[in-house]
Steps between C-alpha positions, in 0.01 A plus 500: 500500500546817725144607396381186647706529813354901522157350497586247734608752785181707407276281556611400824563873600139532354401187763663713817290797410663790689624314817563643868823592598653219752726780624218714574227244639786419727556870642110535526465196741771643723250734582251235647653421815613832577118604475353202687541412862857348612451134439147410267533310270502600112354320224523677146178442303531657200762735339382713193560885374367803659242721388798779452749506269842332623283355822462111661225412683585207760159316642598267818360379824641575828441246800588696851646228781161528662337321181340842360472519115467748319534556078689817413675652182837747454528695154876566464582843235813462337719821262434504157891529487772150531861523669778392291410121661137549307340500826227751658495661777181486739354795571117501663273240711132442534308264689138422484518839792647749282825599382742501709636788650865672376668512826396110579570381090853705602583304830387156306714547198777638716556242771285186395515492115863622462651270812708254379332194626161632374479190240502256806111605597376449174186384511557253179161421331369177569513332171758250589294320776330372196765286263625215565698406765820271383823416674736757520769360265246527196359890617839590497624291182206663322612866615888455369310369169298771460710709598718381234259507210539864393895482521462204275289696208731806527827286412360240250361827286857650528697163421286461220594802414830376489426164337365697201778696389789244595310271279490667201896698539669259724587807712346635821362803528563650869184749524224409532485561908572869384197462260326378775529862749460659237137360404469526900585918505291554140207309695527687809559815302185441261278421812611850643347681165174302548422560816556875424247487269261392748489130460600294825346141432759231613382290142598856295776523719679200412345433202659808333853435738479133235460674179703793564806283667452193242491779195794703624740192520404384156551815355851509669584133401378566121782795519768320665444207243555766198787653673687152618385154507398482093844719437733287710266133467782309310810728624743211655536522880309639733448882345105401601542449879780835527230679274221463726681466838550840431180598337377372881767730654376788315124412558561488834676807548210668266225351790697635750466886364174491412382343825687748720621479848149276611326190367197535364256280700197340345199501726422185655184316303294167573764404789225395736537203689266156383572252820587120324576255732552514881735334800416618830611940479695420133292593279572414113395802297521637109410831335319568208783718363742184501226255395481779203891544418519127523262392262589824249881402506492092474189529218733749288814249527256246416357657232846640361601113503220389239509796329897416435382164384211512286478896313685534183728745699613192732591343180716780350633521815649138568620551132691814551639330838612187274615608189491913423596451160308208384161686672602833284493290184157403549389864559522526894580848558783458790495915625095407562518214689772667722286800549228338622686220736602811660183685530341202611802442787494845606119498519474247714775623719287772548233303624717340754612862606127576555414211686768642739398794510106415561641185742702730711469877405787571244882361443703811506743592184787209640257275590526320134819391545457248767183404354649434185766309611298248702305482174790433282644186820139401400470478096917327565341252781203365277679534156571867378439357061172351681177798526343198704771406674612835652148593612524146677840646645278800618302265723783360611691808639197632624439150715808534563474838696185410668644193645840644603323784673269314695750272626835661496654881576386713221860674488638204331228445252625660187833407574411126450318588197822666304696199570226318395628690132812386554418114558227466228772699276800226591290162546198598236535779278193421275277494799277286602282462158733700263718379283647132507875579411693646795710734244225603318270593797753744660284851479858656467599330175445736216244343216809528249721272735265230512 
């Protein structure tokens, strides 16, 4: 199952070949109208890499007011070296006259490409001139959806997560949103040794972020299944959810001094802009990097979902979950199947840490915490004893936040979505497609009290 998802992401990696840097394309056409006379018009033609290392050469056509044309080309020189945002810095120019000078590259980067409102002339290719052009409502319905789509992977992989351990103990297991940062740090961490080793293609890049992150929570779950869930599995109570809340604490404060006093930063890959739909100046837009994570996160819930319900493991799983001592006498080995629900949870909740890390440049050693929660609202909302039912809860809090922030202030956003707990807890405990009893669906009731 995860090798399937790891050759899903590399093939589409594999499709984006070693894409331009939006970030960078964008500082490069700031130069254009500084260069050409106040007021022509700029037209980007084509945007490709430069015949130096770290360079971006920009061909466009300038139209003065008097109606002369004329077809030119700048060939932007960025560091070799990122900032701690993953970004680098410009640092030559070249037109099709010659470099440009020190003193005028100084006076350009100084007080045109560092102003503030320096994004406001940017000369935005014209791509977008050619989608189609649909009614505003729709452009911008189709933005919040997109948007929305790589939120939606990261918390149905985590509240399956979820699902797949509260299934088979009755118990939740609060961290997997630390498993997640820490599959984001190992990523960002393993990255750093392969680029100093010479190798700086974004498909390495993130490629070995996947196997590194993905390996490094697995090996961590298989441990923290040895040490606690198979040991305290039928202890009455809730010794499970103390046990691993703080396992999480400790995990947490264990990211926090390896990482240091700064986040490690992934650099940003495949985030250039594809133009989709079009109303008037809105322009409806995706990125291959989300279009990636998206398809990488859904496919492995998918695929964890049949895998669950048609391998022999699925099988000695639902009958460890039902009956742990009838499944023992017909030779099901109840420390195994434990193990490896918690390899597999772990590993795929530190996927969903590297899709946040590759979707927005890391998550920070505290970011798990929120991330796991939302994840855990999710896997309660759609049915927490349900693997199919709390990825559907994923969609549904990730909706959710695309359609609250779109229409409503942000600052009350994940406010709504706690009480949302608290309601679905009260009115629906099961969820939406857990269990049927109320009593029975609570994801607070220990396995022996039911």
């Amino acid at each position: 199952m995860l090798r399937l998802a790891a050759a899903i992401l590399l093939l589409c990696l594999a499709a984006c070949g070693d894409a331009i840097d939006a970030g960078e394309a964008r500082t490069c056409r700031l130069t254009l109208p500084a260069i050409n006379q106040d007021g022509a018009r700029l037209a980007i033609e084509r945007t490709a890499k430069g015949p130096y290392p770290n360079s971006l050469r920009i061909d466009y056509r300038a139209v003065r007011q008097d109606g002369v044309q004329r077809n030119g080309f700048v060939i932007c020189r960025f560091g070799a070296e990122r900032d701690a945002r993953g970004v680098r810095a410009i640092t030559g120019l070249a037109t099709e006259f010659g470099p440009m000078a020190d003193a005028s590259f100084y006076f350009l980067k100084r007080f045109y490409l560092d102003a503030p409102d320096a994004d406001a002339a940017d000369p935005a290719p014209s791509a977008a001139a050619s989608v189609p052009e649909v009614p505003f409502w729709l452009a911008y319905a189709s933005q919040q959806w997109l948007v929305a789509l790589p939120s939606a992977a990261i918390y149905a992989l985590l509240a399956a997560a979820y699902a797949l351990i509260y299934g088979l103990v009755g118990r939740i297991v609060l961290v997997f949103g630390e498993f997640a940062a820490l599959a984001s740090l190992s990523g960002v961490v393993g990255l750093a040794v392969l680029f100093s080793l010479g190798q700086q293609t974004a498909v390495a890049g993130v490629a070995a972020a996947l196997v590194i992150g993905v390996a490094t929570a697995a090996l961590h779950g298989f441990a923290l299944s040895r040490t606690a869930l198979t040991r305290l599995a039928r202890a009455p109570g809730q010794h499970v959810l103390i046990a691993t809340a703080g396992a999480g604490i400790a995990l947490s404060e264990y990211l926090r001094l390896m990482q240091g006093a700064e986040t490690r930063w992934l650099p940003p890959v495949f985030n250039q802009p594809i133009a989709l739909l079009r109303a008037g100046d809105f322009v409806t837009t995706v990125t291959s990097v989300s279009i990636i994570v998206t398809l990488s996160g859904l496919g492995t819930a998918l695929a964890l979902i049949a895998y669950m319900r048609r391998s022999h493991y699925g099988r000695q799983w639902r009958a460890v979950a039902d009956d742990p001592g009838a499944a023992a006498l017909f030779g099901v080995d109840e420390a195994k199947v434990h193990d490896r629900a918690l390899v597999i949870a772990c590993a795929i909740a530190g996927l969903a840490g590297i899709i946040v890390t590759v979707l927005y440049g890391g998550m920070g050693f505290a970011g798990g915490f929120q991330l796991g929660l939302k994840a855990l609202i999710a896997a309660i909302l759609g049915g927490i004893g349900s693997i199919g039912g709390a990825a559907l809860g994923g969609l549904a809090i990730a909706t959710f936040e695309a359609l609250w922030s779109s229409t409503m202030p942000i600052e009350g956003r994940d406010l709504v979505i706690y009480c949302a707990l608290v309601v679905v807890l009260t009115f629906k405990p099961g969820g939406f497609f857990g269990f049927a009893d109320k009593d029975a669906g609570s994801p607070f009731r220990s396995k022996a009290g039911r």
